[in-house]
Short mmCIF file of C-alpha atoms in Angstrom, two decimals:
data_model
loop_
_atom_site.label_atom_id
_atom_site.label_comp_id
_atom_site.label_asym_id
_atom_site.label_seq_id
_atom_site.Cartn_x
_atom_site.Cartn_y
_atom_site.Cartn_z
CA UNK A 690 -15.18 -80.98 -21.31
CA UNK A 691 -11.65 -80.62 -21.30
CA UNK A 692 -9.40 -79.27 -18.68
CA UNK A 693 -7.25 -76.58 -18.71
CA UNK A 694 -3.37 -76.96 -17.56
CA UNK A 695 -2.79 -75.73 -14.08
CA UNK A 696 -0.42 -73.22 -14.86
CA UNK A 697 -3.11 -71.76 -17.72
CA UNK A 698 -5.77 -71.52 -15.11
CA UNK A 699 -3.01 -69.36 -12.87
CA UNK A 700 -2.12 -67.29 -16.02
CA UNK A 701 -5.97 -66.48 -16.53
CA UNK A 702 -6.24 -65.74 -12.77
CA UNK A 703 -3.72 -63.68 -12.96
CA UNK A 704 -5.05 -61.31 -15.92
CA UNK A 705 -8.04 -61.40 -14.19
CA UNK A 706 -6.71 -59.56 -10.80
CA UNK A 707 -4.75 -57.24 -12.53
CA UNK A 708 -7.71 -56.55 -15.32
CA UNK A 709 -9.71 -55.34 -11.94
CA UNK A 710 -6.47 -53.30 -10.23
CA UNK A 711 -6.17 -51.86 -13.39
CA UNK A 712 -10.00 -50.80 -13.97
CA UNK A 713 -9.90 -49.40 -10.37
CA UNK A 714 -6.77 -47.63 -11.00
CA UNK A 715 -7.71 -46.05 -13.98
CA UNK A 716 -11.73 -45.47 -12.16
CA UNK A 717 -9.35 -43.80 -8.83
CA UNK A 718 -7.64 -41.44 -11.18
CA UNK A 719 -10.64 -40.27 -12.53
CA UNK A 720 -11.98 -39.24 -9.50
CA UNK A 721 -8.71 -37.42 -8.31
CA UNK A 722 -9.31 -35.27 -11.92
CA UNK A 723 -12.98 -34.80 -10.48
CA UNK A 724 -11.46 -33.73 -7.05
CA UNK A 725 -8.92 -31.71 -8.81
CA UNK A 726 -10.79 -29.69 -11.07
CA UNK A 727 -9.15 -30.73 -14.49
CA UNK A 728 -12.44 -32.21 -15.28
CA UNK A 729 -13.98 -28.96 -15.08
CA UNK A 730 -13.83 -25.46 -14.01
CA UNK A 731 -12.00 -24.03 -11.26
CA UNK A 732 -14.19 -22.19 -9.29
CA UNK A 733 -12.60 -18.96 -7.69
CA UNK A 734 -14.11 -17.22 -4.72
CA UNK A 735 -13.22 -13.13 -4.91
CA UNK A 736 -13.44 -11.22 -1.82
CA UNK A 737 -13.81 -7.27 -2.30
CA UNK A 738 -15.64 -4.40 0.20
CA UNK A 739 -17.76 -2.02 -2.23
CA UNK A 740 -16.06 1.10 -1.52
CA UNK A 741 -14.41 3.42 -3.85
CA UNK A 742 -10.84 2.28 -1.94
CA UNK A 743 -11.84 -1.15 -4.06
CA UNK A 744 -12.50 0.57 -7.14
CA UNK A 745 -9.77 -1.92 -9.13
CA UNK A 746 -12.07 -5.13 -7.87
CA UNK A 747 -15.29 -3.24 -8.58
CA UNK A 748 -14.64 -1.77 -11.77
CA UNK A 749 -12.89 -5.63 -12.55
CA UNK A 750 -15.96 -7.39 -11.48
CA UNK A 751 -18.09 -5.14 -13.31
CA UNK A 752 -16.23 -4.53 -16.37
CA UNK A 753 -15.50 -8.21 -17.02
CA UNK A 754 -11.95 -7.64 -16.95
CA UNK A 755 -11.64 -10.65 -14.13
CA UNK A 756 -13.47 -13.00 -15.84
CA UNK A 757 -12.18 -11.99 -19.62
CA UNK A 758 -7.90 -12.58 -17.91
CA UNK A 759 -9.40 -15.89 -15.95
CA UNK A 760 -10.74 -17.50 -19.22
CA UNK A 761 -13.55 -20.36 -19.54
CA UNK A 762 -11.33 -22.40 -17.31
CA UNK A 763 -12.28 -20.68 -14.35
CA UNK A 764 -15.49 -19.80 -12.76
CA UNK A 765 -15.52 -16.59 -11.01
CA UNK A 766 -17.48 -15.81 -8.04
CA UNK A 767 -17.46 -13.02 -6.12
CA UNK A 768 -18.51 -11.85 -2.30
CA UNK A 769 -18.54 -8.65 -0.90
CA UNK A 770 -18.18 -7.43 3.07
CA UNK A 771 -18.24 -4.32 5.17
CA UNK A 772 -14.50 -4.49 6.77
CA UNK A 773 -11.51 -6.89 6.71
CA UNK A 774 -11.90 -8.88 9.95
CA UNK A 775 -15.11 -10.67 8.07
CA UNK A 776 -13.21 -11.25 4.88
CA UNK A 777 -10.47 -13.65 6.82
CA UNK A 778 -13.26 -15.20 8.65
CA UNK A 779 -14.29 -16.80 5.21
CA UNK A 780 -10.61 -17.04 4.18
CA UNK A 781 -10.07 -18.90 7.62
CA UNK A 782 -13.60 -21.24 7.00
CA UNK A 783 -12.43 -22.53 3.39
CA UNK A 784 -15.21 -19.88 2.29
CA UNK A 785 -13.09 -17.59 0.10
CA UNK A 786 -9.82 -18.22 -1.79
CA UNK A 787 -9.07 -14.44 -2.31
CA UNK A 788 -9.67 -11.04 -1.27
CA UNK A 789 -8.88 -7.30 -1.65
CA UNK A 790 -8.35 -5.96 1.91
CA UNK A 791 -6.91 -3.56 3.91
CA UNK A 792 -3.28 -4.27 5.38
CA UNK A 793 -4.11 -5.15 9.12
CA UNK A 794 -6.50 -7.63 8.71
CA UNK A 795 -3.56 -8.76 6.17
CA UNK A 796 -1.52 -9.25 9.01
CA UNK A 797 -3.66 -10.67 11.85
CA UNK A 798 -4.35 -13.42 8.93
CA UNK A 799 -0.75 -14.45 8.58
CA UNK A 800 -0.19 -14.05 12.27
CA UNK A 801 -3.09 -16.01 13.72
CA UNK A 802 -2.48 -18.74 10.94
CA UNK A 803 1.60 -18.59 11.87
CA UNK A 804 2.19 -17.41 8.59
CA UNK A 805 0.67 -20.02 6.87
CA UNK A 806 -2.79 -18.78 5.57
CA UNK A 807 -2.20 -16.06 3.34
CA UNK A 808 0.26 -14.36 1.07
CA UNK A 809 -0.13 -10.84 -0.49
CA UNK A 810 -0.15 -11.18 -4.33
CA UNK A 811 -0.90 -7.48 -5.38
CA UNK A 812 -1.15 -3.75 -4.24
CA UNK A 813 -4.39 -2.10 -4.83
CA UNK A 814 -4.99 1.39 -3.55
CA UNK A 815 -3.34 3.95 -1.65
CA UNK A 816 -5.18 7.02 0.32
CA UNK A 817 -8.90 7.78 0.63
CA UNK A 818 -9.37 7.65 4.18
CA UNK A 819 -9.93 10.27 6.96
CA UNK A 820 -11.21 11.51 9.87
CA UNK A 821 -14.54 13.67 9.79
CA UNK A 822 -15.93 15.34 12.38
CA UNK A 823 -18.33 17.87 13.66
CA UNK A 824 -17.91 21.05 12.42
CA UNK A 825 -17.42 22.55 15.99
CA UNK A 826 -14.77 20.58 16.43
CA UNK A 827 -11.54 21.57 15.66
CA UNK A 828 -8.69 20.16 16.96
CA UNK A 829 -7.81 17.06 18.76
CA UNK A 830 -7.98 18.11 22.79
CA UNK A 831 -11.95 18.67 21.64
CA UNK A 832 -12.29 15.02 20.92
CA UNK A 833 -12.04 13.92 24.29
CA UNK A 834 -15.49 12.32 25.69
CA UNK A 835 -16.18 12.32 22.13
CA UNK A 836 -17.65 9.44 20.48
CA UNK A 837 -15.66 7.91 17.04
CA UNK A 838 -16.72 5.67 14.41
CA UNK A 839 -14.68 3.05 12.90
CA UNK A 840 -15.53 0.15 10.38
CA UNK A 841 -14.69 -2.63 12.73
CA UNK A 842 -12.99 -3.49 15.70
CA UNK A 843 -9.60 -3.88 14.46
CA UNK A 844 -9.59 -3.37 11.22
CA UNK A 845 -7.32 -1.21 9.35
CA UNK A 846 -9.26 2.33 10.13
CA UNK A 847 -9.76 1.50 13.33
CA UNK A 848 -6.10 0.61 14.38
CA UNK A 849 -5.29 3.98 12.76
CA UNK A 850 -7.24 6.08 14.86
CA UNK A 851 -6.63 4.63 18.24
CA UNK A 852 -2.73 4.70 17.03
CA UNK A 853 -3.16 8.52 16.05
CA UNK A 854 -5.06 9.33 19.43
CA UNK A 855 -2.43 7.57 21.68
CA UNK A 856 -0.17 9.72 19.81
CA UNK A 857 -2.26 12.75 20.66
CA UNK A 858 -2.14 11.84 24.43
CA UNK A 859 -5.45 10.48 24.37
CA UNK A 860 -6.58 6.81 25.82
CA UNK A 861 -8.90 4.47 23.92
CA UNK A 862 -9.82 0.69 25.02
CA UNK A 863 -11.04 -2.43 22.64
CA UNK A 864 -14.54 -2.24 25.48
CA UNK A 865 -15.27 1.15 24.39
CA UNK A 866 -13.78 3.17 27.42
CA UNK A 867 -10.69 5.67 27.94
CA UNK A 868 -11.09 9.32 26.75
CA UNK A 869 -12.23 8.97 23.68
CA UNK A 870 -15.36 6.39 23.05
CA UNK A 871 -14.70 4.05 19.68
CA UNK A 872 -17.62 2.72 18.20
CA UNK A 873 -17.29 0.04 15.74
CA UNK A 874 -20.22 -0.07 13.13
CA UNK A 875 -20.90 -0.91 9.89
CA UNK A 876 -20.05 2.21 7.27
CA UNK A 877 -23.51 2.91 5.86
CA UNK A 878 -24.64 2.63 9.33
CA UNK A 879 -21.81 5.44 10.01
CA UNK A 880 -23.72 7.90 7.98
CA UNK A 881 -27.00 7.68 9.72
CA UNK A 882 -25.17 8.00 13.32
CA UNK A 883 -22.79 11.09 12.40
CA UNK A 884 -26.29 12.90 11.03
CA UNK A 885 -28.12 12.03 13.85
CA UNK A 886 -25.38 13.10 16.56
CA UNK A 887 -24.93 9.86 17.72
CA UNK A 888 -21.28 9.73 16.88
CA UNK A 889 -19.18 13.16 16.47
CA UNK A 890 -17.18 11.48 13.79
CA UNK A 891 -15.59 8.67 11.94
CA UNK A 892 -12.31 7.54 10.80
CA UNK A 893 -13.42 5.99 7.28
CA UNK A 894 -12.75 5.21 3.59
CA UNK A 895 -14.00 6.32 0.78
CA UNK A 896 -17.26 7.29 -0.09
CA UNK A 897 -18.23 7.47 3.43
CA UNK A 898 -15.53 10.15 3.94
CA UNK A 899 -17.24 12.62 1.45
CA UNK A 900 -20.58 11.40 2.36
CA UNK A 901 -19.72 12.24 6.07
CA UNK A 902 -18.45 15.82 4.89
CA UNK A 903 -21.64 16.61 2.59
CA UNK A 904 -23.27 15.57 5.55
CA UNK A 905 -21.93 18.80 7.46
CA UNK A 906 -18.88 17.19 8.86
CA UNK A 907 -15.02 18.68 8.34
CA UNK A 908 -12.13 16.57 7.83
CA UNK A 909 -9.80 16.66 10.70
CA UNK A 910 -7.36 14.28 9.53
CA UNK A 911 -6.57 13.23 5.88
CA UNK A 912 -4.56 9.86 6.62
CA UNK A 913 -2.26 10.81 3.71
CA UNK A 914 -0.69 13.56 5.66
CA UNK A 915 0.44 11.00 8.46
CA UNK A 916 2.58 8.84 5.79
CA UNK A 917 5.62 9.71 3.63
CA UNK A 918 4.94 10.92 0.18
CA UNK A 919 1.25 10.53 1.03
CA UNK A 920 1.30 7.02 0.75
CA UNK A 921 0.18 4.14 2.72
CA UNK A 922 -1.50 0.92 1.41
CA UNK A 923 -5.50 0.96 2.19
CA UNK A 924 -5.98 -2.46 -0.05
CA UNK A 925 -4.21 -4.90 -1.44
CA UNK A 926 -4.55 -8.37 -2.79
CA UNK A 927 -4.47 -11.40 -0.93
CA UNK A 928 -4.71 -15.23 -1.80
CA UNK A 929 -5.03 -18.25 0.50
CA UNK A 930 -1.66 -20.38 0.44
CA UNK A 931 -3.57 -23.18 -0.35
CA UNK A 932 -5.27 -22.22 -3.32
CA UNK A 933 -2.16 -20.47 -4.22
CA UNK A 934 -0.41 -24.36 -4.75
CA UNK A 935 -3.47 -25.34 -6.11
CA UNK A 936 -3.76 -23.45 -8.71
CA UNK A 937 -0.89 -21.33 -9.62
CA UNK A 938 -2.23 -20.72 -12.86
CA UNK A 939 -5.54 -19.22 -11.69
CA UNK A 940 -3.51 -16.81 -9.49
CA UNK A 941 -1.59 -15.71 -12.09
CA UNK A 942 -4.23 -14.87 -14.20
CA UNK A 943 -5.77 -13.06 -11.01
CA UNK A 944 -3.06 -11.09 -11.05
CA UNK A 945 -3.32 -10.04 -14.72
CA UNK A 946 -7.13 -9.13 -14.10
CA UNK A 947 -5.83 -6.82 -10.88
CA UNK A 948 -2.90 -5.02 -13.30
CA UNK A 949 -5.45 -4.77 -16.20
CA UNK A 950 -8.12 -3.09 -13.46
CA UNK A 951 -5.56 -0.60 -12.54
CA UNK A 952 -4.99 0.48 -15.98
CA UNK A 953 -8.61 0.85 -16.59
CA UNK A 954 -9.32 3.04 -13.76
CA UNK A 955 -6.33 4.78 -13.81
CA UNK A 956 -6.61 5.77 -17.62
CA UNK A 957 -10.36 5.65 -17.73
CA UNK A 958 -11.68 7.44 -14.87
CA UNK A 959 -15.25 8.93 -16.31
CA UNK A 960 -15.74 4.96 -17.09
CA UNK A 961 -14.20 4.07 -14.44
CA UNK A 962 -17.07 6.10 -11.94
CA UNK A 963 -19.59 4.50 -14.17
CA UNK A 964 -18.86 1.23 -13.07
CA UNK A 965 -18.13 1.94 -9.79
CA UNK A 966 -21.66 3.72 -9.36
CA UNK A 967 -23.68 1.11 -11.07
CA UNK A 968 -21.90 -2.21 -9.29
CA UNK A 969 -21.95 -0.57 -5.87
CA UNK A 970 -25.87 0.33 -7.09
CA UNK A 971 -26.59 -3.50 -7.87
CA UNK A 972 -24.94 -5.01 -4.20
CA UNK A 973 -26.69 -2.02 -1.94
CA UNK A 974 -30.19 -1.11 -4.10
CA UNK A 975 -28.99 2.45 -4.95
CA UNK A 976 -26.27 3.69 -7.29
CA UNK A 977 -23.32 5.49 -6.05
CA UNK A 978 -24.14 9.19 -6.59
CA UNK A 979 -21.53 10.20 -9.79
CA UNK A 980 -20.34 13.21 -8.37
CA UNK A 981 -19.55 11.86 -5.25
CA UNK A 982 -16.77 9.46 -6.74
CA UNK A 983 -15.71 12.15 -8.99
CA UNK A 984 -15.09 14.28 -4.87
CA UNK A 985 -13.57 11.39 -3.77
CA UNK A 986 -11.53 9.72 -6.43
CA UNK A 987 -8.67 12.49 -6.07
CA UNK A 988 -7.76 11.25 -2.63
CA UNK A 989 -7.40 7.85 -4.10
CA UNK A 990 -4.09 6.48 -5.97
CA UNK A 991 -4.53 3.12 -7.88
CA UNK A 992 -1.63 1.34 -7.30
CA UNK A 993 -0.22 -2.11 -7.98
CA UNK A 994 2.72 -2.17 -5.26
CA UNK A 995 1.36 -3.14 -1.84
CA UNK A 996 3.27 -0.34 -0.19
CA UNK A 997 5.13 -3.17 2.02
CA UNK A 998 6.70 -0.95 4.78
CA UNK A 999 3.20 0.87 5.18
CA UNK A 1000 2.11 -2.34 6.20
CA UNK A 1001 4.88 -3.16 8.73
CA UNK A 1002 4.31 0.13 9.99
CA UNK A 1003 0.65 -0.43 10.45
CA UNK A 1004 1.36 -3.74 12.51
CA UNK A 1005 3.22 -1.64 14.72
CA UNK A 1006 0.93 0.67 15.23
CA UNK A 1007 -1.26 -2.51 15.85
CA UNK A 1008 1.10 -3.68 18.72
CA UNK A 1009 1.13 -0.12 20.11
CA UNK A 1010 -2.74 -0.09 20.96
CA UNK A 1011 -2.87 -3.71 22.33
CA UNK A 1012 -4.87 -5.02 19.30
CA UNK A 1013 -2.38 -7.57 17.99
CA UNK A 1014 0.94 -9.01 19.14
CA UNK A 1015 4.31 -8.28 17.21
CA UNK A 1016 4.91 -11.17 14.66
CA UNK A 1017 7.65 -11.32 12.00
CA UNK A 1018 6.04 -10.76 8.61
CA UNK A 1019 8.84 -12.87 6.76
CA UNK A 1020 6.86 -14.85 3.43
CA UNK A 1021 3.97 -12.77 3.66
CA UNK A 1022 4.76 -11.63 0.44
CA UNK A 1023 4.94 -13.53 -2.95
CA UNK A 1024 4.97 -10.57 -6.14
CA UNK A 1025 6.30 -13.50 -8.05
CA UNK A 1026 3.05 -13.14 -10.45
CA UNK A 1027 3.12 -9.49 -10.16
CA UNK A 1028 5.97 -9.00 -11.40
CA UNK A 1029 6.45 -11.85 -13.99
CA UNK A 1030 3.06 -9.53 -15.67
CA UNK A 1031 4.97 -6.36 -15.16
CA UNK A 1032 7.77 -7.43 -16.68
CA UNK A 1033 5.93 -9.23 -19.92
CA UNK A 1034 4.41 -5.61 -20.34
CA UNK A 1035 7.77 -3.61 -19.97
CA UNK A 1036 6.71 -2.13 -16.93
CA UNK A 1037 8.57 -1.27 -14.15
CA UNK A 1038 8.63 -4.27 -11.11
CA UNK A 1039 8.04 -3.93 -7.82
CA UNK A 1040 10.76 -5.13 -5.08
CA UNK A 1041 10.05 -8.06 -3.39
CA UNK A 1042 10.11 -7.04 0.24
#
């Protein structure tokens, strides 16, 4: 047999190493397109409560408006929870890459993650909360010994009332003590307690405000009166940072299903309590009776600017009653999307706090 020249064999050898680097190369990069998604859908977690202060994420979910503005590139699916605090839980686990919530768990996310874990993409909703009570009871001294529901510990409802009670004179504690008792429960739960006396009333969203008051309770304090020009954010949008520079894209199409939502409800409100009463129907076993969205949807205003210094205001109010320590909210904010959709529709943007 004849032999090959030594400096063939090394030329062959050569070929050969670099013939494997380069089939592991190319066999590497198709696993970071795996990793990556570009191989296949991007799967997008949605957060939303199913209240009527979430009507744009219900009536998106169940309209197909979210999934129509995401495209076949991106696999939608959705959880819903009872109050904020459990919403940045699965934010926090890796669980959920967006939510609709209400502005203090907003803020105890970017605090507790040093402003790295979230960034608000989108308003929502403004209004549709207050403070029912027994019909006996008619102003605030009365409430003292009383017994007051709120959502969760913490959450957005519940910072407000302990804020408005200190302001009233009147001592609450996280435990449950001070001169007025706050009970943290879950909303539906809320219902049964108020009817059977165990609570004298609730600071709540919608429906459970109108359910609470067709339930023989009076309204004591519409939040609305307690802000200027009525308005105070009660949900906005929130992404995690790190899907965020993920997957821009994805975001931004988010953002066009949240601005197409709001137009929908706010232009199409007999539709728009049609798919509010059959989604909420298909997550609890019972559609949302029609006339009680059509009592409650005038306390409501669909909204896509987050209402920024209603926030700050709320984390001060959040400092005030010892639930949360005072943290600069500087990059909490990105209406980058927002606004680059607002514009592309001639519509008015909103100011980047």
């Amino acid at each position: 047999m004849r032999r090959l020249p030594f400096r063939r064999l090394v030329s062959l050898a050569t070929l050969a190493v670099l013939g494997v680097a380069t089939a592991g190369t190319t066999a590497a990069c198709g696993d970071d397109e795996s990793a990556t998604g570009a191989s296949g859908p991007v799967t997008l977690r949605l957060g939303y409560f199913p209240n009527i202060t979430h009507a744009p994420a219900v009536v998106g979910v169940e309209k197909g408006i979210f999934t129509e503005k995401l495209g076949s590139d991106v696999k939608l699916e959705t959880k819903t929870f009872n109050a904020g605090p459990a919403a940045i839980e699965a934010i926090f686990s890796g669980a959920l890459d967006a939510t609709y919530i209400g502005p203090n768990p907003t803020v105890n996310a970017f605090s507790k993650s040093k402003g790295q874990a979230v960034r608000v993409i989108s308003g929502a909703a403004s209004g549709g909360v207050a403070l029912v009570v027994k019909p006996e009871i008619t102003t605030v001294d009365q409430l003292r010994g009383k017994k007051i529901a709120t959502p969760q510990l913490g959450n957005t409802q519940d910072v407000a009332v302990r804020y408005w009670l200190k302001q009233k004179g009147l001592r609450t504690t996280k435990e449950g003590g001070g001169d007025v008792t706050i009970v943290p429960q879950e909303n539906a739960q809320t219902v049964e307690t108020f009817t059977s006396g165990a609570v004298d009333g609730a600071w709540v969203p919608e429906p459970f405000v109108s359910r609470l008051v067709n339930a023989g309770g009076r309204v004591l304090v519409d939040e609305r009166d307690l802000w200027p020009d009525k308005k105070f954010v009660i949900t906005n949008l929130i992404v995690s940072t790190k899907f965020l520079k993920a997957h821009p894209d994805v975001v931004k199409k988010l953002v066009e299903g949240q601005v197409a939502a709001n137009e929908f409800v706010n232009s199409r409100p007999d539709e728009s309590h049609q798919a509010v009463s059959a989604h909420i129907g298909k997550i609890t076993g019972k559609p949302l009776d029609l006339k009680l969205i059509k009592q409650a949807w005038p306390t409501l205003e669909f909204t896509n600017d987050p209402i920024a210094s209603s926030l700050k205001a709320g984390l001060d109010h959040a400092v005030a009653v010892e639930l949360t320590q005072p943290v600069s909210l500087d990059g909490l904010y990105d209406l980058t999307y927002l606004n680059e959709v607002l514009k592309a529709q001639g519509r008015t943007e909103v100011v980047q706090p």
